[in-house]
PDB file of C-alpha atoms and ligand atoms in Angstrom:
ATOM      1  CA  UNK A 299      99.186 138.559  54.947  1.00 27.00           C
ATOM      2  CA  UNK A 300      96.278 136.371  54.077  1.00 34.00           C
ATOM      3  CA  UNK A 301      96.685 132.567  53.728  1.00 36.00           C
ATOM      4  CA  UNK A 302      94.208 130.081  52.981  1.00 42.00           C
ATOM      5  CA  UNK A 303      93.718 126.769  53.565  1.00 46.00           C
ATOM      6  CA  UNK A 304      92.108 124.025  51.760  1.00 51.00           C
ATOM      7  CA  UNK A 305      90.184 121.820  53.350  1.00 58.00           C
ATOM      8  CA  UNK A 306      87.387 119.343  53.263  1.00 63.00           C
ATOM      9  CA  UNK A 307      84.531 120.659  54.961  1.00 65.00           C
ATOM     10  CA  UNK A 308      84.725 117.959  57.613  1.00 63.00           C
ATOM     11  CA  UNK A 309      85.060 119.050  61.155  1.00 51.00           C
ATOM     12  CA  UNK A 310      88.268 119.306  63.090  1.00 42.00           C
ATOM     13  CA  UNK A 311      90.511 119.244  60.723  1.00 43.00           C
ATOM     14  CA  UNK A 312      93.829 120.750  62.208  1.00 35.00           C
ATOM     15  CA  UNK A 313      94.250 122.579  59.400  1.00 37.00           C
ATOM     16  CA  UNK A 314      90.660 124.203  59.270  1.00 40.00           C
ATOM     17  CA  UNK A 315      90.195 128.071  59.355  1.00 38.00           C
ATOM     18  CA  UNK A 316      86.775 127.531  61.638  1.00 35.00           C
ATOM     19  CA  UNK A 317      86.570 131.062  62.628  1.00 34.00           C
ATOM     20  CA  UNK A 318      83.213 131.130  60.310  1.00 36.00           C
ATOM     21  CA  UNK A 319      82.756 127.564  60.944  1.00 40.00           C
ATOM     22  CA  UNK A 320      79.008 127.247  59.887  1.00 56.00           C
ATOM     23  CA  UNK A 321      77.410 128.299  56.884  1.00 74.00           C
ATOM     24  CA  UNK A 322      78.696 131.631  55.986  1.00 77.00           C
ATOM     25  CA  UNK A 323      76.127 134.227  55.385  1.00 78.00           C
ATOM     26  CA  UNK A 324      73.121 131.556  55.896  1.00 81.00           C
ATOM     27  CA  UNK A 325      70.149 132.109  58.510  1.00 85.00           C
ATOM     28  CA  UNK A 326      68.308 129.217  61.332  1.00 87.00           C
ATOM     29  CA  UNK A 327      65.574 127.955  59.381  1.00 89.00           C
ATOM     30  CA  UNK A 328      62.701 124.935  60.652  1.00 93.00           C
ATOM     31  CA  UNK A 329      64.112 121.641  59.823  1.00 94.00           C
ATOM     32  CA  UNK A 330      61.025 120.559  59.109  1.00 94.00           C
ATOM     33  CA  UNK A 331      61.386 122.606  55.719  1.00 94.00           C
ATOM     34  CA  UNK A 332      64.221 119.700  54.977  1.00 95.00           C
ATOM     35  CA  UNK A 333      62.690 116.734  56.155  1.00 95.00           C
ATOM     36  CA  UNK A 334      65.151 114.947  53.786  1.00 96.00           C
ATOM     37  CA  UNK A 335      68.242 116.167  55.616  1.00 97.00           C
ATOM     38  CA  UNK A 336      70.129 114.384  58.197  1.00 97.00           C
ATOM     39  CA  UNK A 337      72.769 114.612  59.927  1.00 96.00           C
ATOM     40  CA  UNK A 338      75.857 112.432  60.502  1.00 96.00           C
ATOM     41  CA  UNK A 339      77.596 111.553  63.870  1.00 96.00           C
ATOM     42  CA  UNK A 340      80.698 108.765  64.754  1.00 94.00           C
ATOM     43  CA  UNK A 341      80.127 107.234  67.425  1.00 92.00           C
ATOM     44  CA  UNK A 342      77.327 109.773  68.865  1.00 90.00           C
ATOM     45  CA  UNK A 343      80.019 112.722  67.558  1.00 90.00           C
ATOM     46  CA  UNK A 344      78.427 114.928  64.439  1.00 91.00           C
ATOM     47  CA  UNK A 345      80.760 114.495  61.489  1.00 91.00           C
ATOM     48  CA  UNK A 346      78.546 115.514  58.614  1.00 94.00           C
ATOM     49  CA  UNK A 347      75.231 116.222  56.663  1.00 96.00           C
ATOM     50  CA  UNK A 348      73.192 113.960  54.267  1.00 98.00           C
ATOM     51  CA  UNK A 349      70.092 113.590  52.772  1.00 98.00           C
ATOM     52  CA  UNK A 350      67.739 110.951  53.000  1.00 97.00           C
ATOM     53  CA  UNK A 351      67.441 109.140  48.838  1.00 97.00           C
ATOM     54  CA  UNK A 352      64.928 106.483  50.053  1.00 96.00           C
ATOM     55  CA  UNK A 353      64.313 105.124  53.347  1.00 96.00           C
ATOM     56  CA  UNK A 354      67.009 103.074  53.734  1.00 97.00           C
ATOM     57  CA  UNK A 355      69.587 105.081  51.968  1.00 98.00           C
ATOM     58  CA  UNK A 356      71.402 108.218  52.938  1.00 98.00           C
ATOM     59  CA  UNK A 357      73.361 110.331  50.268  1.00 98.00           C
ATOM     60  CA  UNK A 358      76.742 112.013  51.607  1.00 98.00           C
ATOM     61  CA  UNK A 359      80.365 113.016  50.714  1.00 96.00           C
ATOM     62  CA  UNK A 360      82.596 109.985  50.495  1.00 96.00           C
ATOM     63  CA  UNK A 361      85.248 111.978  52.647  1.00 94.00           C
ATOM     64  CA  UNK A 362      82.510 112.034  55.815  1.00 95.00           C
ATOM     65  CA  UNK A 363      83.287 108.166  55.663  1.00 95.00           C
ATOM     66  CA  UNK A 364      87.348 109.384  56.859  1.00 90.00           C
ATOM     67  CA  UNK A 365      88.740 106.567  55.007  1.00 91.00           C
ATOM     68  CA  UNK A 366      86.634 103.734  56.700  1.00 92.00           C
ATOM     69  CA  UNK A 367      84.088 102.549  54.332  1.00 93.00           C
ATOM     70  CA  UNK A 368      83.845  99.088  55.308  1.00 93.00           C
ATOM     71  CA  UNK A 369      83.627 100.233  59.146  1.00 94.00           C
ATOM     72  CA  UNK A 370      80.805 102.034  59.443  1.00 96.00           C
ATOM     73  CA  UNK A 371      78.536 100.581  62.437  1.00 96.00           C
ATOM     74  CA  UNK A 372      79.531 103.511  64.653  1.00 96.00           C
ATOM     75  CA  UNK A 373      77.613 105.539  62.536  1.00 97.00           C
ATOM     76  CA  UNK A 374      74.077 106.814  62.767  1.00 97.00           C
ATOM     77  CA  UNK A 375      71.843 109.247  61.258  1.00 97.00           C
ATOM     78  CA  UNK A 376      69.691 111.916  62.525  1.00 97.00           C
ATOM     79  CA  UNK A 377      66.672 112.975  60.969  1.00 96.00           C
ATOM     80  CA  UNK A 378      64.791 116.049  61.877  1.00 95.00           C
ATOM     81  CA  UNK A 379      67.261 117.370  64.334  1.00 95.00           C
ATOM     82  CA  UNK A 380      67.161 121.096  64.112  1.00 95.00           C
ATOM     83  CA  UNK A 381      70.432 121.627  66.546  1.00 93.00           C
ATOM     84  CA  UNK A 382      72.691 119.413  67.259  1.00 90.00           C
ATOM     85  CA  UNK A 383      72.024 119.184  71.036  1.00 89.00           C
ATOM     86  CA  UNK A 384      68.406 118.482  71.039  1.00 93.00           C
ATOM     87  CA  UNK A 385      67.532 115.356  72.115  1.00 91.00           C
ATOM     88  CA  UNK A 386      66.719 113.002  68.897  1.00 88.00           C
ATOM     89  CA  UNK A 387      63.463 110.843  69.078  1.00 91.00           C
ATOM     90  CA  UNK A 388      64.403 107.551  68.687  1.00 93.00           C
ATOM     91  CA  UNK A 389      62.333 106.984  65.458  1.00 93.00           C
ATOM     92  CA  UNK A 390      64.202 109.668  63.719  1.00 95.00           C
ATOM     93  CA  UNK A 391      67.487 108.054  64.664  1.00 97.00           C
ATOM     94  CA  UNK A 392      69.105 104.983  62.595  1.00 97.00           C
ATOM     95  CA  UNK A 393      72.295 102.826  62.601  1.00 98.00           C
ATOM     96  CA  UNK A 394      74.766 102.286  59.358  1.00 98.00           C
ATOM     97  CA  UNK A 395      74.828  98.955  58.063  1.00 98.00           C
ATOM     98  CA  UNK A 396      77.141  99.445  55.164  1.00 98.00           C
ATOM     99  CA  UNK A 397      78.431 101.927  52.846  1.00 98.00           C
ATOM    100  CA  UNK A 398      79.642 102.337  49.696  1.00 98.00           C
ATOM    101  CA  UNK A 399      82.016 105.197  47.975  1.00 97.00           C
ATOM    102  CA  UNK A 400      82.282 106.200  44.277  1.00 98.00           C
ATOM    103  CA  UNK A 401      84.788 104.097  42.276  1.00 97.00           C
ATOM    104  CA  UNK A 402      86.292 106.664  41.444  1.00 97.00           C
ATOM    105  CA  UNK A 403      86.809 108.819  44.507  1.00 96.00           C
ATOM    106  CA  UNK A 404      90.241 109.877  44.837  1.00 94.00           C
ATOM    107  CA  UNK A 405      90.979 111.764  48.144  1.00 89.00           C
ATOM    108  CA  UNK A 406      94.675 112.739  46.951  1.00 85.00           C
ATOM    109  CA  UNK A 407      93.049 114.183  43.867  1.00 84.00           C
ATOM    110  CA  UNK A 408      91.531 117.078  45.174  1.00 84.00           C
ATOM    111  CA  UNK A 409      88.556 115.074  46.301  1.00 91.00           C
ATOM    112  CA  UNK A 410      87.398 114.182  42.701  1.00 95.00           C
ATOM    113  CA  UNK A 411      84.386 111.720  42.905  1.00 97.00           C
ATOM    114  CA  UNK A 412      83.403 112.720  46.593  1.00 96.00           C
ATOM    115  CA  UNK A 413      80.551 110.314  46.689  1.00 98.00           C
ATOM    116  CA  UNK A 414      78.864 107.577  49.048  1.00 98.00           C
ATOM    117  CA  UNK A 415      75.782 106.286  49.796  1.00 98.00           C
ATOM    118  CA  UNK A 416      74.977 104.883  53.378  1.00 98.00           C
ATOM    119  CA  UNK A 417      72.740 101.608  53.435  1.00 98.00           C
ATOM    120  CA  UNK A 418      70.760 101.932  57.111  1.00 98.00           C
ATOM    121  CA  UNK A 419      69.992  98.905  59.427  1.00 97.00           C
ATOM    122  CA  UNK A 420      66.499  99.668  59.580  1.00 96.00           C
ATOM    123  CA  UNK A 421      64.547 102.101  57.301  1.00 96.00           C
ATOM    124  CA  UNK A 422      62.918 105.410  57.635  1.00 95.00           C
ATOM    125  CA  UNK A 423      59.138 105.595  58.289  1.00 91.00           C
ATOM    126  CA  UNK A 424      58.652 108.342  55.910  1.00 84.00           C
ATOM    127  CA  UNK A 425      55.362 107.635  56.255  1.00 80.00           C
ATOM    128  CA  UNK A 426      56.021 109.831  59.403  1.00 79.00           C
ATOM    129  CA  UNK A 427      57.863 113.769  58.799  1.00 81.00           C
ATOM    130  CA  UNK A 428      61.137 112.726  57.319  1.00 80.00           C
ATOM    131  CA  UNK A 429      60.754 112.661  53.935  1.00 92.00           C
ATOM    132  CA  UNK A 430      62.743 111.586  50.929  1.00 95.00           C
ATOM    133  CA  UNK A 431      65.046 113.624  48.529  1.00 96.00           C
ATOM    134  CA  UNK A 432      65.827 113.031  44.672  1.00 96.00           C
ATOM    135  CA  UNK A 433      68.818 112.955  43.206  1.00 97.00           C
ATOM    136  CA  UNK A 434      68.375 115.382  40.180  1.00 96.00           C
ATOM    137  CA  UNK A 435      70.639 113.708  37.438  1.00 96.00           C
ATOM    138  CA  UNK A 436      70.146 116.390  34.618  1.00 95.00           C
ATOM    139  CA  UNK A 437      73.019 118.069  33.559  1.00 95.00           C
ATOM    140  CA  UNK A 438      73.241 121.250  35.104  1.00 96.00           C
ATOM    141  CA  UNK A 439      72.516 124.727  33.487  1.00 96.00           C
ATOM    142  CA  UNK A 440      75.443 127.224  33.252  1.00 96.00           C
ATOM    143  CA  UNK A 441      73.650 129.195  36.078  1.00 96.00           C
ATOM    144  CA  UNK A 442      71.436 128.344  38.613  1.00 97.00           C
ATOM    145  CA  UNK A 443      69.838 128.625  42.596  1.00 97.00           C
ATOM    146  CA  UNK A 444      70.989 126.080  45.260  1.00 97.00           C
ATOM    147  CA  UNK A 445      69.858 126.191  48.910  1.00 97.00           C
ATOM    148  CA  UNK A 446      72.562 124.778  50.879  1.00 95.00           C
ATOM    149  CA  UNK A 447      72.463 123.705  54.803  1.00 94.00           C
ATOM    150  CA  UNK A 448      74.081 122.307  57.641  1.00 92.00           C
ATOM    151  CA  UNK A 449      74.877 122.388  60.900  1.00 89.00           C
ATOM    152  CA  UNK A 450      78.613 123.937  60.890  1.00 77.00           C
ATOM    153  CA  UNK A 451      80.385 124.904  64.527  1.00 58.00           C
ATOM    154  CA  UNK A 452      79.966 128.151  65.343  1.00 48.00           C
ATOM    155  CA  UNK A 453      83.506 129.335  67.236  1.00 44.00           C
ATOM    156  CA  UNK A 454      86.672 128.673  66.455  1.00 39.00           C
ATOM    157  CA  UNK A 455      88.525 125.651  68.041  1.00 45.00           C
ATOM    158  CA  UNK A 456      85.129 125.085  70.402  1.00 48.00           C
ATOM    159  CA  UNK A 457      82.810 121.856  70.425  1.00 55.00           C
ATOM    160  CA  UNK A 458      79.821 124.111  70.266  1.00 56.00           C
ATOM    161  CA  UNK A 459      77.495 121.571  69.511  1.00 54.00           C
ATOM    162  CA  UNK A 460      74.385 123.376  70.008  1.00 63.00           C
ATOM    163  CA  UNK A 461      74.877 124.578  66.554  1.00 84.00           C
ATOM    164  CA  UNK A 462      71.491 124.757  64.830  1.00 90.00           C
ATOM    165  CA  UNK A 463      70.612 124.344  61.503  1.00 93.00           C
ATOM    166  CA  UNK A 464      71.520 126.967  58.802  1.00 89.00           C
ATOM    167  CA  UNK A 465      70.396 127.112  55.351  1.00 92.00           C
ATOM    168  CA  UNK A 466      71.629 129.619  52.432  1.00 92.00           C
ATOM    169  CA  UNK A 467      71.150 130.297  49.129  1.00 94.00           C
ATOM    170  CA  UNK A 468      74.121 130.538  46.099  1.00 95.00           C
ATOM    171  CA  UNK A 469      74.884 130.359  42.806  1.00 97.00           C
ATOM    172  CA  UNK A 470      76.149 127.925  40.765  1.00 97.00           C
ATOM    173  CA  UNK A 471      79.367 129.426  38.559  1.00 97.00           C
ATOM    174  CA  UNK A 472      80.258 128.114  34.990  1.00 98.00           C
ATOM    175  CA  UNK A 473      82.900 125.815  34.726  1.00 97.00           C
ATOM    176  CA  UNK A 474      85.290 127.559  32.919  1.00 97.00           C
ATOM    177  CA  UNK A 475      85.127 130.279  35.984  1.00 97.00           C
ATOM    178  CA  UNK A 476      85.662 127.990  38.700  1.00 96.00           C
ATOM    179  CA  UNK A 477      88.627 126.812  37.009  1.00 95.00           C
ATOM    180  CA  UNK A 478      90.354 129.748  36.520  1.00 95.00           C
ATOM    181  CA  UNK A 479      89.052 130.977  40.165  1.00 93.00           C
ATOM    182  CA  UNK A 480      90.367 127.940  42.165  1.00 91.00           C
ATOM    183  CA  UNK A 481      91.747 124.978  40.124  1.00 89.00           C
ATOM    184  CA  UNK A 482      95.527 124.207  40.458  1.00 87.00           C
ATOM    185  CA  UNK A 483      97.097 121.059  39.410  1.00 85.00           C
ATOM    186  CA  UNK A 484      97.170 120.240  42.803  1.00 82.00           C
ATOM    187  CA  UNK A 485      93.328 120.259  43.239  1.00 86.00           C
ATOM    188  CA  UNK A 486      91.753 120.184  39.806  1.00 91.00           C
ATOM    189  CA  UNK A 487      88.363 121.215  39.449  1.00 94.00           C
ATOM    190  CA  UNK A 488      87.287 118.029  37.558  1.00 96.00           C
ATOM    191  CA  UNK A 489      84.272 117.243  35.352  1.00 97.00           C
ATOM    192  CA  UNK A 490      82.553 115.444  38.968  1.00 98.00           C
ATOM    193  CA  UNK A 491      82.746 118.878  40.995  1.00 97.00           C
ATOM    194  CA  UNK A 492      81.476 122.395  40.065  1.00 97.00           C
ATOM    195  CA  UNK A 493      81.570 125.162  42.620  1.00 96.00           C
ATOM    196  CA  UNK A 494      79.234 127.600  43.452  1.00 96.00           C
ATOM    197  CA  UNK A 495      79.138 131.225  46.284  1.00 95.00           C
ATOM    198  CA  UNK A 496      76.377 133.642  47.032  1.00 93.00           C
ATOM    199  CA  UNK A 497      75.724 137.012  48.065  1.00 91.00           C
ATOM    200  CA  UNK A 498      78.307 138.283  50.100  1.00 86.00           C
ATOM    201  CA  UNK A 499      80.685 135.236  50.288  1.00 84.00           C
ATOM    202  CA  UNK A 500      78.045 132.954  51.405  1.00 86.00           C
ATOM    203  CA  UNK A 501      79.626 129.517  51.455  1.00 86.00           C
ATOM    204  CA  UNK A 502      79.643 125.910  53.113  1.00 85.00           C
ATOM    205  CA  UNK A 503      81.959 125.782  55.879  1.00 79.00           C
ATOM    206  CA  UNK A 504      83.481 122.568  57.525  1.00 77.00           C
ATOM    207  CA  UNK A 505      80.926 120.706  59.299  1.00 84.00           C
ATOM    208  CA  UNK A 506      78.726 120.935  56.395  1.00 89.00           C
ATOM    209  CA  UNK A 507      80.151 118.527  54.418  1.00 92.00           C
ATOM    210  CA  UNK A 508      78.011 115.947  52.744  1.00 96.00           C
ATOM    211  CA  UNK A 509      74.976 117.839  53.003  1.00 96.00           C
ATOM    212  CA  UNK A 510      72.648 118.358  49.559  1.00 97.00           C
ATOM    213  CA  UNK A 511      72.691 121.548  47.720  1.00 97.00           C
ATOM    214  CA  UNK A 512      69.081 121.502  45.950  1.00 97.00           C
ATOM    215  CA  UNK A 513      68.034 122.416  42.805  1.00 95.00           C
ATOM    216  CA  UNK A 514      65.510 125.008  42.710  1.00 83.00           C
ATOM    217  CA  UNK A 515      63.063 121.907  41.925  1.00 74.00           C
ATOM    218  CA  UNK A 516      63.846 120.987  45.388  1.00 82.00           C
ATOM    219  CA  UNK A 517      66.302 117.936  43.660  1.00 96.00           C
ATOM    220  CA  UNK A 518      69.485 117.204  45.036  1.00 98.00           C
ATOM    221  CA  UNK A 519      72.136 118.629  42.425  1.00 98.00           C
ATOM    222  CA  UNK A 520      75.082 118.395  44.188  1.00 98.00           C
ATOM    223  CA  UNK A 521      76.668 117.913  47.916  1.00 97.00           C
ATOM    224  CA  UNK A 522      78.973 120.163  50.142  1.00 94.00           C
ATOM    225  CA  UNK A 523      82.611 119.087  49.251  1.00 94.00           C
ATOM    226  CA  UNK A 524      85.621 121.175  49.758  1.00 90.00           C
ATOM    227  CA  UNK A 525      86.828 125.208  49.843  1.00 86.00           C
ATOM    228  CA  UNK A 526      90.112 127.103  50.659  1.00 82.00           C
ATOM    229  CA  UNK A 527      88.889 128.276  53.449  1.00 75.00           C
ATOM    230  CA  UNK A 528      85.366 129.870  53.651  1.00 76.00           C
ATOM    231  CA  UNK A 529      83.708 132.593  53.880  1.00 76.00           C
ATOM    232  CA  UNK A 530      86.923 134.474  52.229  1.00 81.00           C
ATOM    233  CA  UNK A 531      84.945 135.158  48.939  1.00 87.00           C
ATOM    234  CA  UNK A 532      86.818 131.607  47.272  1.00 90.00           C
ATOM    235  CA  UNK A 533      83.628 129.435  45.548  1.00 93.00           C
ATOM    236  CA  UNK A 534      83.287 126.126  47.325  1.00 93.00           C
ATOM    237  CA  UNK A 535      82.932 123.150  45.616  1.00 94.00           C
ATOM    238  CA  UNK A 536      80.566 120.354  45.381  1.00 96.00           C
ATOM    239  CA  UNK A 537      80.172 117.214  43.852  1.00 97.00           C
ATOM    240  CA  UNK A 538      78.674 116.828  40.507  1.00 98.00           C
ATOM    241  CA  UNK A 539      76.112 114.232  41.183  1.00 98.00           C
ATOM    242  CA  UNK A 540      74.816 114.377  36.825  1.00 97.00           C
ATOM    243  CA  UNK A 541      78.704 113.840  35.863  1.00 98.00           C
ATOM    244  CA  UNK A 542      78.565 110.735  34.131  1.00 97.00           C
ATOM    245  CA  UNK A 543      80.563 108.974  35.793  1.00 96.00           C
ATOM    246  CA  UNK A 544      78.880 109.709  39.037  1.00 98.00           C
ATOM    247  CA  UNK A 545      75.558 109.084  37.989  1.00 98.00           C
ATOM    248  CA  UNK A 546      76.041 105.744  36.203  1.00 97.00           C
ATOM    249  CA  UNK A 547      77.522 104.254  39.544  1.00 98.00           C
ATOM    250  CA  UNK A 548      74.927 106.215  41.459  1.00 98.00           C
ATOM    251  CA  UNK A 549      71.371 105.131  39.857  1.00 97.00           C
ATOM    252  CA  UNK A 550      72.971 101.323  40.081  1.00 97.00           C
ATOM    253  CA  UNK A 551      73.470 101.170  43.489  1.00 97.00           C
ATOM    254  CA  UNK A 552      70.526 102.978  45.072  1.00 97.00           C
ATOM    255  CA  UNK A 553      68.646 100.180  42.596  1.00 97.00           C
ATOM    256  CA  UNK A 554      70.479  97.595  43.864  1.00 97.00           C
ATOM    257  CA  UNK A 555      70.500  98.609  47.741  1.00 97.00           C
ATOM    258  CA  UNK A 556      68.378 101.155  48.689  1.00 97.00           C
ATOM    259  CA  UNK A 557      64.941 100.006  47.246  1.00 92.00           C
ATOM    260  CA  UNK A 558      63.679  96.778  49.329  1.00 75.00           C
TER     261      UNK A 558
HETATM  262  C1  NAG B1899      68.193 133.175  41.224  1.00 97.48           C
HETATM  263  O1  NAG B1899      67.320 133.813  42.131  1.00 97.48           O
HETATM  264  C2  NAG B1899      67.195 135.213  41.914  1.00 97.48           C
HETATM  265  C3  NAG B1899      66.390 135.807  43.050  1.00 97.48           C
HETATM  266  O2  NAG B1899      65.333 134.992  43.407  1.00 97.48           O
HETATM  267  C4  NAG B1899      66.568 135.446  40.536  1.00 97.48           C
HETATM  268  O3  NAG B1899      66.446 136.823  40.283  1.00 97.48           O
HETATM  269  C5  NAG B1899      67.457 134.813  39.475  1.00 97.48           C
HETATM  270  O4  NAG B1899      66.865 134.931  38.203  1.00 97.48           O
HETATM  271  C6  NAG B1899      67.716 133.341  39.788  1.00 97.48           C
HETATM  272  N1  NAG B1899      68.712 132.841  38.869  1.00 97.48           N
HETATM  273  C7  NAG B1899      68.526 131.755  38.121  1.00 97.48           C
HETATM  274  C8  NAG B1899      69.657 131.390  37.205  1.00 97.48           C
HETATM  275  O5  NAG B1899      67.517 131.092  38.173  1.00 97.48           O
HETATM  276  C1  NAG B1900      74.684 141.426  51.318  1.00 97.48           C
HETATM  277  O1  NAG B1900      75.098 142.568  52.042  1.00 97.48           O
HETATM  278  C2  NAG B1900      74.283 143.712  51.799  1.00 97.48           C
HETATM  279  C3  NAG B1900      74.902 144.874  52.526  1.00 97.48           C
HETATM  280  O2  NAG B1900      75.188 144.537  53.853  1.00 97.48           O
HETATM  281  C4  NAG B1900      72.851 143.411  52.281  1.00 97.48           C
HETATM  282  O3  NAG B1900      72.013 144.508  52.021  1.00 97.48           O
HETATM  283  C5  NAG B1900      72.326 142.177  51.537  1.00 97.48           C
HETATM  284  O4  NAG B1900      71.053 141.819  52.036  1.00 97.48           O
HETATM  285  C6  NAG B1900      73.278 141.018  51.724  1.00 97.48           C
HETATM  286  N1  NAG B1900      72.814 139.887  50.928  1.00 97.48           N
HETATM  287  C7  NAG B1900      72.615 138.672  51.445  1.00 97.48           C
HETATM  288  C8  NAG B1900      72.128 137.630  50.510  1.00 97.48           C
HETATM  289  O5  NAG B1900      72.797 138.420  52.622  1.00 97.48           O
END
């Protein structure tokens, strides 16, 4: 008998199938290739990827926030990083100042709207190798190439965190496929999500969560959201960063907090 499990590809979730805790199907690439990326950690503890949208700002899944959106000062943000054990040079590291989550996420709504946007204390040189991501905000074709990545665990119920990065490419499915392939009442698949696999189940796996699946113009279309499991050949799904709704709240507030 087979079950699966949905979770949010956060880390250490009791539920969580982690047996192919990392990016399924994916292979170590330089993180210098992503100079955008980042990744997440509570209180020196990885939680979750992200992606540099200006120096100050870093784009993730409102879920990596667990709830605590106004406390986030035991957060900080890794840039350049390639596993998760190596040790960070301090001008690649930052602290949270504050955050802010989509209006409209809903966590007991099948993580519709899974959204934030992390203002640093300090900024970025970018000036340096990390290096800034856009958001693409065009509404996406019925098919297309994203490169996902992350820094997943790598056994099952172990703090491995030497994991190193991983990056994969997938394909984006049509709508009306994901929702006949995974939406239940339960956990729509809502106009702010669409949901995407590759070649031989490749999939975002907890611990990836919140990092940027790019656009083949190197854009960020979308970030890594939830699954029933992964690797089991179920699309995962990410958040629809052109919805409408999305967007409009989005382009505000990295206007309003992110530049100066
Ligand atoms: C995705 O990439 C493959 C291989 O590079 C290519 O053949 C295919 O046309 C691409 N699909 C889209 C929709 O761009
Ligand atoms: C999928 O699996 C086949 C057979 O093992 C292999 O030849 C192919 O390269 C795999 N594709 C990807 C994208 O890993």
């Amino acid at each position: 008998m087979f079950q699966v499990f949905l979770v949010a590809f956060l880390l250490l979730q009791p539920e969580t199938d982690a047996r192919k805790s990392k990016i399924f199907g994916g292979e170590t690439k330089s993180v210098e290739d992503y100079p955008y990326l980042v990744n997440i950690r509570r209180g020196g503890t990885f939680r979750c990827g992200g992606a540099l949208i200006s120096p100050s700002c870093v784009l993730t899944a409102a879920h990596c926030l667990e709830g605590r959106p106004d406390r986030v000062r035991d957060l900080s943000v890794h840039a350049l990083q390639q596993c998760l054990n190596d040790a960070p040079a301090p001008e690649h590291v930052r602290w949270a100042w504050y955050a802010k989550v989509s209006p409209d996420y809903a966590p007991r709504r099948g993580l519709d709207a899974d959204v934030a946007v992390i203002r640093l204390s300090r900024p970025f040189d970018i000036s340096g190798k990390a290096s800034l991501a856009k958001i693409d905000y065009n509404e996406l074709p019925r098919h297309m190439n994203l490169t996902i990545m992350g820094w997943g665990m790598t056994e099952e119920n172990t703090q491995d965190w030497n994991q190193c990065l991983q990056v994969a490419e997938i394909q984006k499915l049509p709508q009306g496929e994901c929702i006949r392939r995974i939406g239940t009442p339960q956990h729509p698949v809502t106009g702010n999500m669409f949901c995407a696999i590759g070649e031989n189940a490749t999939d975002a796996c907890p611990g990836d969560s919140g990092g940027p699946a790019m656009s083949d113009g190197r854009a960020i279309a979308g970030l890594v959201s939830w699954g029933y499991g992964c690797g089991r050949g179920y699309p995962g799904i990410y958040t629809r960063l052109s919805s409408p709704r999305i967007s409009f709240w989005l382009k505000y507030f990295v206007a309003d907090h992110c530049w100066g």
